[in-house]
Short mmCIF file of C-alpha atoms and ligand atoms in Angstrom, two decimals:
data_model
loop_
_atom_site.label_atom_id
_atom_site.label_comp_id
_atom_site.label_asym_id
_atom_site.label_seq_id
_atom_site.Cartn_x
_atom_site.Cartn_y
_atom_site.Cartn_z
CA UNK A 49 0.08 -0.02 -0.24
CA UNK A 50 1.28 3.18 -0.93
CA UNK A 51 1.98 6.00 2.07
CA UNK A 52 -0.75 8.06 0.30
CA UNK A 53 -3.71 5.22 0.39
CA UNK A 54 -2.13 4.03 4.10
CA UNK A 55 -3.15 7.85 4.97
CA UNK A 56 -6.41 8.11 3.28
CA UNK A 57 -7.48 4.93 5.35
CA UNK A 58 -6.41 6.99 8.99
CA UNK A 59 -8.06 10.15 7.34
CA UNK A 60 -11.13 7.93 6.57
CA UNK A 61 -11.40 6.18 9.94
CA UNK A 62 -10.66 10.13 11.81
CA UNK A 63 -14.12 11.22 9.75
CA UNK A 64 -15.60 8.23 11.26
CA UNK A 65 -14.92 8.76 14.59
CA UNK A 66 -15.64 12.92 14.26
CA UNK A 67 -19.25 11.77 12.94
CA UNK A 68 -19.75 9.30 15.54
CA UNK A 69 -19.73 12.15 18.30
CA UNK A 70 -22.02 14.46 15.70
CA UNK A 71 -23.95 12.43 16.38
CA UNK A 72 -24.00 11.70 20.01
CA UNK A 73 -24.51 15.89 19.51
CA UNK A 74 -27.22 15.74 16.97
CA UNK A 75 -29.02 13.26 20.05
CA UNK A 76 -28.40 15.53 22.69
CA UNK A 77 -29.98 18.67 20.61
CA UNK A 78 -32.98 16.46 19.43
CA UNK A 79 -33.87 13.41 21.67
CA UNK A 80 -31.82 13.54 25.10
CA UNK A 81 -33.64 12.90 28.44
CA UNK A 82 -32.83 15.65 30.29
CA UNK A 83 -31.13 13.11 32.90
CA UNK A 84 -28.96 11.94 30.65
CA UNK A 85 -26.79 14.80 29.68
CA UNK A 86 -23.86 14.13 32.80
CA UNK A 87 -23.64 10.29 30.80
CA UNK A 88 -23.30 11.93 27.48
CA UNK A 89 -20.88 14.31 28.44
CA UNK A 90 -18.99 11.51 29.91
CA UNK A 91 -19.46 9.84 26.07
CA UNK A 92 -18.41 12.81 24.23
CA UNK A 93 -15.81 13.62 26.64
CA UNK A 94 -14.68 9.74 26.17
CA UNK A 95 -15.06 9.64 21.91
CA UNK A 96 -13.33 13.05 21.80
CA UNK A 97 -10.58 12.09 23.41
CA UNK A 98 -10.10 9.05 20.93
CA UNK A 99 -10.43 11.63 17.77
CA UNK A 100 -7.93 13.46 19.23
CA UNK A 101 -5.78 10.43 19.97
CA UNK A 102 -6.19 9.71 16.34
CA UNK A 103 -5.77 13.10 14.99
CA UNK A 104 -2.58 14.01 16.96
CA UNK A 105 -0.75 10.03 16.32
CA UNK A 106 2.36 11.05 15.75
CA UNK A 107 2.73 8.02 13.19
CA UNK A 108 -0.43 10.21 11.02
CA UNK A 109 2.72 12.96 10.92
CA UNK A 110 5.69 10.74 9.85
CA UNK A 111 2.77 8.91 7.20
CA UNK A 112 2.47 12.02 6.00
CA UNK A 113 5.47 13.29 5.18
CA UNK A 114 6.20 9.69 3.29
CA UNK A 115 3.08 11.29 1.37
CA UNK A 116 4.83 14.57 0.87
CA UNK A 117 7.71 12.80 -1.05
CA UNK A 118 5.18 10.23 -2.88
CA UNK A 119 3.25 13.22 -3.88
CA UNK A 120 6.43 15.52 -4.99
CA UNK A 121 6.03 16.53 -8.21
CA UNK A 122 2.51 16.58 -8.37
CA UNK A 123 -0.03 18.75 -9.47
CA UNK A 124 -0.69 21.02 -6.48
CA UNK A 125 -4.21 21.43 -7.46
CA UNK A 126 -4.75 18.04 -7.55
CA UNK A 127 -7.19 16.37 -5.39
CA UNK A 128 -4.18 13.98 -3.83
CA UNK A 129 -2.60 17.15 -3.21
CA UNK A 130 -4.84 19.57 -1.94
CA UNK A 131 -6.01 16.44 0.41
CA UNK A 132 -2.65 16.15 1.50
CA UNK A 133 -1.98 19.74 2.36
CA UNK A 134 -5.80 20.68 4.52
CA UNK A 135 -4.65 17.22 6.28
CA UNK A 136 -1.26 18.59 7.36
CA UNK A 137 -3.04 21.53 8.62
CA UNK A 138 -5.84 20.02 10.44
CA UNK A 139 -2.92 17.71 11.91
CA UNK A 140 -1.33 20.60 12.80
CA UNK A 141 -3.82 22.73 14.64
CA UNK A 142 -5.08 19.69 16.47
CA UNK A 143 -1.68 18.54 17.68
CA UNK A 144 -1.23 22.03 19.29
CA UNK A 145 -3.81 21.64 21.38
CA UNK A 146 -3.09 19.20 24.72
CA UNK A 147 -5.62 15.73 24.15
CA UNK A 148 -6.29 16.71 28.01
CA UNK A 149 -7.49 20.11 26.83
CA UNK A 150 -9.96 18.66 24.32
CA UNK A 151 -11.39 16.42 26.69
CA UNK A 152 -11.37 18.78 29.54
CA UNK A 153 -13.16 21.24 27.21
CA UNK A 154 -15.99 18.72 26.11
CA UNK A 155 -16.93 17.67 29.24
CA UNK A 156 -17.71 21.47 30.40
CA UNK A 157 -19.56 22.14 27.27
CA UNK A 158 -21.60 19.39 27.75
CA UNK A 159 -22.60 21.29 31.12
CA UNK A 160 -22.34 23.99 28.99
CA UNK A 161 -25.28 23.31 27.13
CA UNK A 162 -27.65 21.82 29.96
CA UNK A 163 -27.32 25.32 31.78
CA UNK A 164 -27.82 26.98 29.16
CA UNK A 165 -31.03 25.07 29.07
CA UNK A 166 -31.80 25.21 32.13
CA UNK A 167 -31.00 29.58 32.81
CA UNK A 168 -32.58 30.35 29.07
CA UNK A 169 -35.85 28.63 30.59
CA UNK A 170 -35.29 30.08 33.46
CA UNK A 171 -34.77 33.63 32.10
CA UNK A 172 -31.83 33.79 34.99
CA UNK A 173 -28.12 34.67 32.86
CA UNK A 174 -26.60 34.90 36.40
CA UNK A 175 -26.90 31.41 37.22
CA UNK A 176 -24.67 30.30 34.35
CA UNK A 177 -22.49 33.10 35.12
CA UNK A 178 -19.11 30.92 36.74
CA UNK A 179 -19.97 28.11 33.75
CA UNK A 180 -19.41 30.51 30.77
CA UNK A 181 -16.21 32.74 33.28
CA UNK A 182 -15.30 29.14 32.98
CA UNK A 183 -15.62 29.06 29.09
CA UNK A 184 -13.84 32.54 28.67
CA UNK A 185 -10.33 30.81 30.73
CA UNK A 186 -10.35 27.90 28.17
CA UNK A 187 -11.60 29.62 25.17
CA UNK A 188 -8.37 32.14 25.93
CA UNK A 189 -6.42 28.98 27.04
CA UNK A 190 -7.19 27.55 23.37
CA UNK A 191 -5.39 31.30 21.84
CA UNK A 192 -2.68 30.48 23.37
CA UNK A 193 -2.08 27.62 21.86
CA UNK A 194 -1.46 28.89 18.49
CA UNK A 195 0.95 31.42 18.62
CA UNK A 196 1.80 33.62 15.70
CA UNK A 197 -1.37 35.78 15.21
CA UNK A 198 -2.03 39.11 16.27
CA UNK A 199 -5.29 38.88 18.33
CA UNK A 200 -6.30 37.14 20.65
CA UNK A 201 -9.49 36.04 19.36
CA UNK A 202 -7.56 35.34 15.40
CA UNK A 203 -7.02 31.81 16.38
CA UNK A 204 -11.18 31.44 17.12
CA UNK A 205 -12.17 33.32 13.98
CA UNK A 206 -9.32 31.23 12.28
CA UNK A 207 -10.75 28.10 13.16
CA UNK A 208 -13.96 28.77 11.84
CA UNK A 209 -13.73 31.29 8.97
CA UNK A 210 -9.81 29.98 7.75
CA UNK A 211 -7.88 33.21 6.71
CA UNK A 212 -9.91 35.57 8.77
CA UNK A 213 -8.96 37.56 11.15
CA UNK A 214 -9.97 41.03 13.14
CA UNK A 215 -7.89 43.17 11.43
CA UNK A 216 -9.75 41.70 8.02
CA UNK A 217 -13.08 41.79 9.53
CA UNK A 218 -13.06 45.10 11.34
CA UNK A 219 -12.91 47.60 8.70
CA UNK A 220 -15.15 45.31 6.28
CA UNK A 221 -18.15 45.40 9.38
CA UNK A 222 -17.09 49.08 9.89
CA UNK A 223 -18.06 50.04 5.89
CA UNK A 224 -21.16 47.68 6.41
CA UNK A 225 -22.53 49.37 9.79
CA UNK A 226 -21.92 52.50 8.06
CA UNK A 227 -23.62 51.55 5.11
CA UNK A 228 -26.46 49.92 7.20
CA UNK A 229 -27.69 52.51 9.82
CA UNK A 230 -28.37 55.45 7.04
CA UNK A 231 -30.61 53.47 4.96
CA UNK A 232 -31.88 51.66 8.30
CA UNK A 233 -32.75 55.20 9.59
CA UNK A 234 -34.60 56.36 6.51
CA UNK A 235 -36.96 53.56 6.27
CA UNK A 236 -37.04 54.01 10.29
CA UNK A 237 -39.56 56.84 8.50
CA UNK A 238 -41.70 55.46 6.34
CA UNK A 239 -45.19 53.90 7.11
CA UNK A 240 -44.67 50.08 8.05
CA UNK A 241 -45.79 47.25 6.01
CA UNK A 242 -48.70 44.98 7.97
CA UNK A 243 -47.25 41.69 9.54
CA UNK A 244 -50.19 40.88 11.35
CA UNK A 245 -51.21 37.92 8.92
CA UNK A 246 -48.03 36.39 9.86
CA UNK A 247 -48.76 36.43 13.39
CA UNK A 248 -52.17 34.26 13.58
CA UNK A 249 -52.51 30.28 15.17
CA UNK A 250 -50.66 28.20 11.86
CA UNK A 251 -51.62 24.61 12.88
CA UNK A 252 -47.71 22.73 13.97
CA UNK A 253 -48.18 20.21 11.45
CA UNK A 254 -49.04 22.23 8.09
CA UNK A 255 -46.05 23.93 8.90
CA UNK A 256 -44.13 21.22 8.84
CA UNK A 257 -45.51 19.84 6.21
CA UNK A 258 -45.11 22.97 3.99
CA UNK A 259 -41.60 23.63 4.97
CA UNK A 260 -41.01 19.56 3.70
CA UNK A 261 -42.10 20.66 0.71
CA UNK A 262 -39.81 23.53 -0.03
CA UNK A 263 -37.09 22.60 1.11
CA UNK A 264 -37.42 19.32 -0.72
CA UNK A 265 -38.24 21.74 -3.58
CA UNK A 266 -35.20 23.40 -3.32
CA UNK A 267 -32.94 19.90 -3.48
CA UNK A 268 -32.93 18.77 0.29
CA UNK A 269 -33.26 14.76 -0.19
CA UNK A 270 -35.15 13.28 2.34
CA UNK A 271 -33.24 9.81 1.63
CA UNK A 272 -30.24 11.75 2.52
CA UNK A 273 -31.13 13.25 5.91
CA UNK A 274 -34.17 13.96 7.76
CA UNK A 275 -35.56 17.12 9.64
CA UNK A 276 -36.60 17.82 13.57
CA UNK A 277 -37.25 20.21 15.51
CA UNK A 278 -34.57 21.86 18.23
CA UNK A 279 -35.19 25.25 20.05
CA UNK A 280 -32.37 26.32 17.94
CA UNK A 281 -32.04 25.23 14.64
CA UNK A 282 -28.68 24.17 12.92
CA UNK A 283 -27.71 21.07 10.80
CA UNK A 284 -25.39 18.35 10.79
CA UNK A 285 -23.02 16.47 8.60
CA UNK A 286 -23.05 12.61 10.02
CA UNK A 287 -22.04 11.43 6.63
CA UNK A 288 -21.90 12.12 2.72
CA UNK A 289 -25.32 10.76 2.99
CA UNK A 290 -26.49 11.59 6.23
CA UNK A 291 -26.77 15.56 5.96
CA UNK A 292 -30.01 16.65 9.01
CA UNK A 293 -31.32 19.86 10.09
CA UNK A 294 -33.64 21.44 12.24
CA UNK A 295 -36.16 23.73 12.06
CA UNK A 296 -38.27 25.35 15.20
CA UNK A 297 -42.05 25.52 15.60
CA UNK A 298 -43.61 29.16 16.21
CA UNK A 299 -47.64 28.51 16.43
CA UNK A 300 -48.20 32.01 16.44
CA UNK A 301 -45.87 33.06 14.01
CA UNK A 302 -45.31 31.36 10.22
CA UNK A 303 -41.97 32.87 9.21
CA UNK A 304 -40.04 31.95 12.22
CA UNK A 305 -40.15 28.20 11.48
CA UNK A 306 -40.72 28.43 7.90
CA UNK A 307 -37.05 30.29 6.85
CA UNK A 308 -35.27 28.68 10.00
CA UNK A 309 -35.91 25.77 7.24
CA UNK A 310 -35.08 27.13 4.27
CA UNK A 311 -31.81 28.59 5.59
CA UNK A 312 -30.70 25.08 7.51
CA UNK A 313 -31.15 23.31 4.21
CA UNK A 314 -29.11 25.94 2.45
CA UNK A 315 -26.64 24.40 4.95
CA UNK A 316 -27.38 21.26 4.46
CA UNK A 317 -27.07 21.62 0.13
CA UNK A 318 -24.13 23.03 0.34
CA UNK A 319 -22.71 19.45 2.43
CA UNK A 320 -25.34 17.53 0.06
CA UNK A 321 -22.89 19.10 -2.97
CA UNK A 322 -19.68 17.89 -1.80
CA UNK A 323 -18.23 15.67 -4.52
CA UNK A 324 -18.77 11.97 -2.92
CA UNK A 325 -14.99 10.90 -3.79
CA UNK A 326 -14.44 14.06 -1.32
CA UNK A 327 -16.42 11.87 1.67
CA UNK A 328 -14.37 10.59 4.52
CA UNK A 329 -11.60 12.54 3.94
CA UNK A 330 -10.06 15.90 4.82
CA UNK A 331 -11.30 17.37 1.60
CA UNK A 332 -15.46 16.43 2.71
CA UNK A 333 -16.75 19.44 4.93
CA UNK A 334 -17.87 22.54 3.35
CA UNK A 335 -14.47 25.25 3.56
CA UNK A 336 -15.73 27.98 6.47
CA UNK A 337 -18.70 28.98 8.39
CA UNK A 338 -19.37 32.54 6.38
CA UNK A 339 -19.06 30.30 3.33
CA UNK A 340 -21.17 28.48 4.78
CA UNK A 341 -23.54 30.49 6.02
CA UNK A 342 -23.53 32.59 2.21
CA UNK A 343 -25.51 29.15 1.17
CA UNK A 344 -27.99 29.35 4.01
CA UNK A 345 -28.74 32.94 3.67
CA UNK A 346 -28.73 33.09 -0.44
CA UNK A 347 -31.55 30.69 -0.44
CA UNK A 348 -33.11 31.98 2.75
CA UNK A 349 -32.97 35.17 1.69
CA UNK A 350 -32.03 36.31 -2.09
CA UNK A 351 -34.79 33.52 -3.22
CA UNK A 352 -37.66 32.82 -0.63
CA UNK A 353 -37.71 36.29 0.22
CA UNK A 354 -37.85 37.43 -2.89
CA UNK A 355 -41.05 38.93 -4.30
CA UNK A 356 -40.91 36.04 -7.81
CA UNK A 357 -40.71 33.12 -4.96
CA UNK A 358 -43.73 34.53 -3.30
CA UNK A 359 -45.86 34.96 -6.22
CA UNK A 360 -45.30 31.66 -7.18
CA UNK A 361 -46.02 29.70 -3.98
CA UNK A 362 -48.52 31.82 -1.65
CA UNK A 363 -51.58 30.29 -3.71
CA UNK A 364 -49.65 26.46 -2.25
CA UNK A 365 -49.39 28.34 1.45
CA UNK A 366 -53.15 29.19 1.13
CA UNK A 367 -53.84 25.83 0.56
CA UNK A 368 -52.28 24.98 4.02
CA UNK A 369 -53.29 28.45 5.24
CA UNK A 370 -56.88 28.78 4.36
CA UNK A 371 -56.52 32.04 6.69
CA UNK A 372 -54.39 33.50 4.40
CA UNK A 373 -56.63 33.30 1.91
CA UNK A 374 -57.17 36.90 1.36
CA UNK A 375 -53.63 37.93 1.13
CA UNK A 376 -52.48 38.87 -2.47
CA UNK A 377 -48.21 38.43 -3.16
CA UNK A 378 -47.63 41.53 -2.70
CA UNK A 379 -48.51 42.65 0.94
CA UNK A 380 -47.01 38.67 1.69
CA UNK A 381 -43.86 39.53 0.42
CA UNK A 382 -44.12 43.36 2.63
CA UNK A 383 -44.65 41.39 5.48
CA UNK A 384 -42.00 38.92 5.34
CA UNK A 385 -39.45 42.02 4.39
CA UNK A 386 -40.34 44.42 7.28
CA UNK A 387 -37.70 46.01 8.77
CA UNK A 388 -37.68 46.54 12.52
CA UNK A 389 -34.93 46.42 15.17
CA UNK A 390 -35.80 43.33 16.60
CA UNK A 391 -34.44 41.24 19.94
CA UNK A 392 -33.63 37.69 18.21
CA UNK A 393 -30.89 37.83 15.52
CA UNK A 394 -32.55 34.01 13.86
CA UNK A 395 -35.79 36.47 13.33
CA UNK A 396 -34.42 39.33 12.00
CA UNK A 397 -34.93 41.64 9.24
CA UNK A 398 -32.14 41.78 6.37
CA UNK A 399 -30.79 45.35 7.28
CA UNK A 400 -30.52 45.04 10.82
CA UNK A 401 -29.60 41.28 11.36
CA UNK A 402 -25.91 42.25 10.28
CA UNK A 403 -26.07 45.12 13.51
CA UNK A 404 -26.94 42.04 15.88
CA UNK A 405 -24.11 40.35 14.71
CA UNK A 406 -21.32 43.17 14.85
CA UNK A 407 -23.24 43.37 18.73
CA UNK A 408 -21.70 40.28 19.27
CA UNK A 409 -18.89 40.05 17.42
CA UNK A 410 -17.32 43.06 19.60
CA UNK A 411 -18.45 41.40 22.97
CA UNK A 412 -16.37 39.18 22.10
CA UNK A 413 -13.62 40.85 21.15
CA UNK A 414 -13.84 42.47 24.87
CA UNK A 415 -14.25 39.63 26.41
CA UNK A 416 -11.48 38.17 25.51
CA UNK A 417 -9.15 41.22 25.45
CA UNK A 418 -10.70 41.17 29.28
CA UNK A 419 -12.30 44.59 28.44
CA UNK A 420 -15.45 43.57 29.51
CA UNK A 421 -15.73 41.10 32.71
CA UNK A 422 -18.69 38.09 32.28
CA UNK A 423 -20.26 39.20 35.32
CA UNK A 424 -21.00 42.49 33.54
CA UNK A 425 -22.30 40.83 29.77
CA UNK A 426 -25.70 41.00 29.82
CA UNK A 427 -25.32 44.44 31.24
CA UNK A 428 -23.14 45.54 28.48
CA UNK A 429 -25.34 43.48 25.37
CA UNK A 430 -28.85 45.03 26.99
CA UNK A 431 -27.06 48.45 27.07
CA UNK A 432 -25.70 47.49 22.86
CA UNK A 433 -29.23 46.88 21.71
CA UNK A 434 -30.19 50.32 23.28
CA UNK A 435 -27.81 52.40 21.99
CA UNK A 436 -27.71 50.53 18.50
CA UNK A 437 -31.30 49.00 17.90
CA UNK A 438 -33.23 51.03 20.34
CA UNK A 439 -34.68 48.86 22.09
CA UNK A 440 -34.21 46.91 25.21
CA UNK A 441 -34.59 43.14 25.75
CA UNK A 442 -37.48 42.06 28.69
CA UNK A 443 -34.70 39.39 30.07
CA UNK A 444 -31.72 37.57 29.53
CA UNK A 445 -33.60 34.93 27.78
CA UNK A 446 -34.07 37.19 24.49
CA UNK A 447 -31.39 38.70 25.47
CA UNK A 448 -27.60 37.51 26.25
CA UNK A 449 -29.14 34.07 26.53
CA UNK A 450 -31.10 33.55 22.92
CA UNK A 451 -27.68 32.48 21.15
CA UNK A 452 -26.18 28.79 22.27
CA UNK A 453 -23.15 29.39 20.94
CA UNK A 454 -21.06 30.61 23.24
CA UNK A 455 -22.55 28.45 26.32
CA UNK A 456 -21.77 24.83 23.62
CA UNK A 457 -18.74 26.33 22.24
CA UNK A 458 -15.79 28.96 22.25
CA UNK A 459 -16.14 32.37 23.22
CA UNK A 460 -14.50 34.07 19.61
CA UNK A 461 -14.96 33.36 16.14
CA UNK A 462 -18.83 32.59 16.64
CA UNK A 463 -20.87 34.95 14.64
CA UNK A 464 -18.46 36.87 12.61
CA UNK A 465 -19.51 34.02 9.81
CA UNK A 466 -23.43 35.36 10.09
CA UNK A 467 -22.15 38.72 8.56
CA UNK A 468 -19.72 37.68 6.46
CA UNK A 469 -22.35 34.91 4.99
CA UNK A 470 -24.73 38.01 4.29
CA UNK A 471 -22.17 39.51 2.05
CA UNK A 472 -20.91 36.73 -0.02
CA UNK A 473 -24.50 35.51 -0.82
CA UNK A 474 -25.03 38.07 -2.66
CA UNK A 475 -21.82 38.21 -4.61
CA UNK A 476 -22.35 35.15 -5.26
CA UNK A 477 -26.42 35.29 -6.25
CA UNK A 478 -25.19 38.01 -8.49
CA UNK A 479 -22.76 35.62 -10.05
CA UNK A 480 -24.66 33.13 -10.22
CA UNK A 481 -27.43 35.04 -12.47
CA UNK A 482 -24.49 36.75 -14.70
CA UNK A 483 -23.15 33.64 -15.79
CA UNK A 484 -26.38 31.84 -16.01
CA UNK A 485 -29.82 34.07 -17.36
CA UNK A 486 -32.17 32.00 -17.08
CA UNK A 487 -32.10 31.67 -13.25
CA UNK A 488 -34.22 34.33 -12.78
CA UNK A 489 -36.93 33.24 -14.83
CA UNK A 490 -36.72 29.29 -12.92
CA UNK A 491 -37.08 31.38 -9.46
CA UNK A 492 -40.16 32.75 -11.20
CA UNK A 493 -41.38 29.76 -12.10
CA UNK A 494 -40.81 27.76 -8.89
CA UNK A 495 -38.32 26.27 -10.26
CA UNK A 496 -33.93 25.46 -9.00
CA UNK A 497 -32.38 23.47 -10.94
CA UNK A 498 -30.31 25.95 -12.66
CA UNK A 499 -29.49 28.06 -9.35
CA UNK A 500 -28.45 25.01 -7.82
CA UNK A 501 -26.08 23.83 -10.54
CA UNK A 502 -24.07 26.98 -10.44
CA UNK A 503 -24.19 26.25 -6.93
CA UNK A 504 -22.88 23.23 -7.24
CA UNK A 505 -20.09 23.79 -10.03
CA UNK A 506 -18.83 26.88 -8.17
CA UNK A 507 -18.73 26.66 -4.87
CA UNK A 508 -20.68 22.75 -3.36
CA UNK A 509 -18.62 20.67 -4.82
CA UNK A 510 -15.07 21.44 -3.96
CA UNK A 511 -15.29 20.60 -0.35
CA UNK A 512 -12.32 22.50 1.47
CA UNK A 513 -10.56 21.58 -1.77
CA UNK A 514 -9.93 24.89 -2.84
CA UNK A 515 -9.59 27.84 0.35
CA UNK A 516 -12.60 30.35 1.33
CA UNK A 517 -10.36 32.90 -0.64
CA UNK A 518 -9.34 31.21 -3.81
CA UNK A 519 -13.34 29.69 -3.81
CA UNK A 520 -14.74 33.10 -4.20
CA UNK A 521 -12.01 34.68 -6.34
CA UNK A 522 -12.78 31.39 -9.20
CA UNK A 523 -16.97 32.06 -8.50
CA UNK A 524 -17.41 35.74 -8.60
CA UNK A 525 -14.14 37.04 -9.84
CA UNK A 526 -13.17 39.03 -7.25
CA UNK A 527 -12.59 39.16 -3.93
CA UNK A 528 -15.13 39.97 -0.64
CA UNK A 529 -16.21 42.76 -0.65
CA UNK A 530 -19.41 44.53 0.12
CA UNK A 531 -20.68 45.63 -3.71
CA UNK A 532 -23.14 42.71 -4.89
CA UNK A 533 -24.67 42.85 -0.82
CA UNK A 534 -25.16 46.93 -0.77
CA UNK A 535 -26.37 46.71 -4.33
CA UNK A 536 -28.93 44.23 -3.36
CA UNK A 537 -30.32 46.30 0.28
CA UNK A 538 -30.48 49.22 -1.42
CA UNK A 539 -32.46 47.87 -4.73
CA UNK A 540 -34.54 45.31 -2.23
CA UNK A 541 -35.54 47.98 0.59
CA UNK A 542 -35.52 51.23 -1.46
CA UNK A 543 -38.19 49.68 -3.33
CA UNK A 544 -39.93 48.22 -0.62
CA UNK A 545 -39.92 51.36 1.29
CA UNK A 546 -40.13 53.78 -1.32
CA UNK A 547 -37.10 55.30 -1.19
CA UNK A 548 -34.72 57.46 -3.65
CA UNK A 549 -32.37 55.51 -4.59
CA UNK A 550 -29.78 58.11 -5.39
CA UNK A 551 -29.96 59.34 -1.38
CA UNK A 552 -26.51 58.74 -0.13
CA UNK A 553 -26.57 55.46 1.49
CA UNK A 554 -22.91 55.27 2.94
CA UNK A 555 -21.28 57.84 4.93
CA UNK A 556 -18.06 57.14 6.87
CA UNK A 557 -17.74 54.73 9.25
CA UNK A 558 -16.47 57.15 12.24
CA UNK A 559 -19.21 59.70 11.53
CA UNK A 560 -22.02 57.38 12.70
CA UNK A 561 -22.25 57.34 16.17
CA UNK A 562 -24.59 54.61 17.19
CA UNK A 563 -26.50 56.48 19.18
CA UNK A 564 -28.02 57.79 15.61
CA UNK A 565 -30.26 54.99 15.12
CA UNK A 566 -31.16 54.43 18.48
CA UNK A 567 -32.84 58.22 18.32
CA UNK A 568 -34.40 56.68 15.18
CA UNK A 569 -36.48 54.45 16.57
CA UNK A 570 -37.35 55.45 20.56
ZN1 LIG B 680 -27.32 28.99 9.48
#
């Protein structure tokens, strides 16, 4: 057996162990009885330790060195060369994290998750503070294993979005903010569309059935996945042919469950579209959290919150929910795109969404640098919502406890992907439409084949073969930038709110004070 074949067998085993770990996580988030959490914590810790030992086995390191010699002269863009390159980077990264730390962290994360669920139910951030303080220590400790970065958050960001750093993200977010704040201020002066049609009693079973139909029409294959209910929707890849999604049902709000399912199905299409021969290899996963998020947000917003989508799909929705029979497509389109500062990130509109993300990103940095103590986090959170969005959480559960990330993972690198994904979603959608003119016509007819095909060819099939920056550059002909996203939001919301597109929509980043926005909504 060649060294490369030998290494491939080892990578496959690592992938299988990682998948088994994901099954335990999936089960914990869906069906695990509450009193079984401690046992699950032990199981996760044991398997994490085993996985870590395989990932960092010195024999694997030596084997990969032999592979390097074996592949000498092979095209550096070949599957083999890329597989080895990505595997070596993973190996180096894993080797820096001591096995004992990984096991300790896994056990802590399990405690964190159940603690979060309890604290959220009891609306009590104080009860989880000691756990979160430990998480912050874990996060700093993790960062310390990866020297050579210029900011303490960089190793944590790089883990989710390889190649991204605080230095790259901060100016991009400043530019984003400088564009969004004036747009939001102008929208706030306009009359609000009527959203009441979305807030009615909607049968849960009918909601699940409709969401299943929509995600199936997008191309999600229920023979290669399933959809379950969780308070915090997610997607998980358990194998190339087992990519699962979850959603949640709000019986008095139609849009939440529907768009959650579409969002997660967008993630799932990415994983399901990765070239089958990358399965159980280092390339068999999405390349970064930001690119992943671009896929979910592209389907959720650019496709499924569009006018043509609802001109086609509203009659189907009306058959499922007769109370909507008098609603016309234009009113429905306006209702699902209503811009209004709200407390919950995952339910927020496209204009305010990124402000939720920027708040979290900045709070993470402040905690990591020691500028903000964990015990003061809830207060800092509420203060930012007051100043940035002009609203204040009623309690911790719709404030600092709403997202699971910090409580089940580390602090740092958890949120930038959502805004990066938004920016990229528009850049990719524009490139897809430029390359395949039939996409628009198909979307209006409720068909997604050409769009899905373009995404498959230009994004999905590569898995981790291309770096995120290379993938973006090749798919869109440019590096990640704000232009397409800015143009998209401007076009859509200036039309929706009858605003003059020509008005200044961008202001110098530094001239936009946070309080400017708050006052517009008070
Ligand atoms: Zn997502």
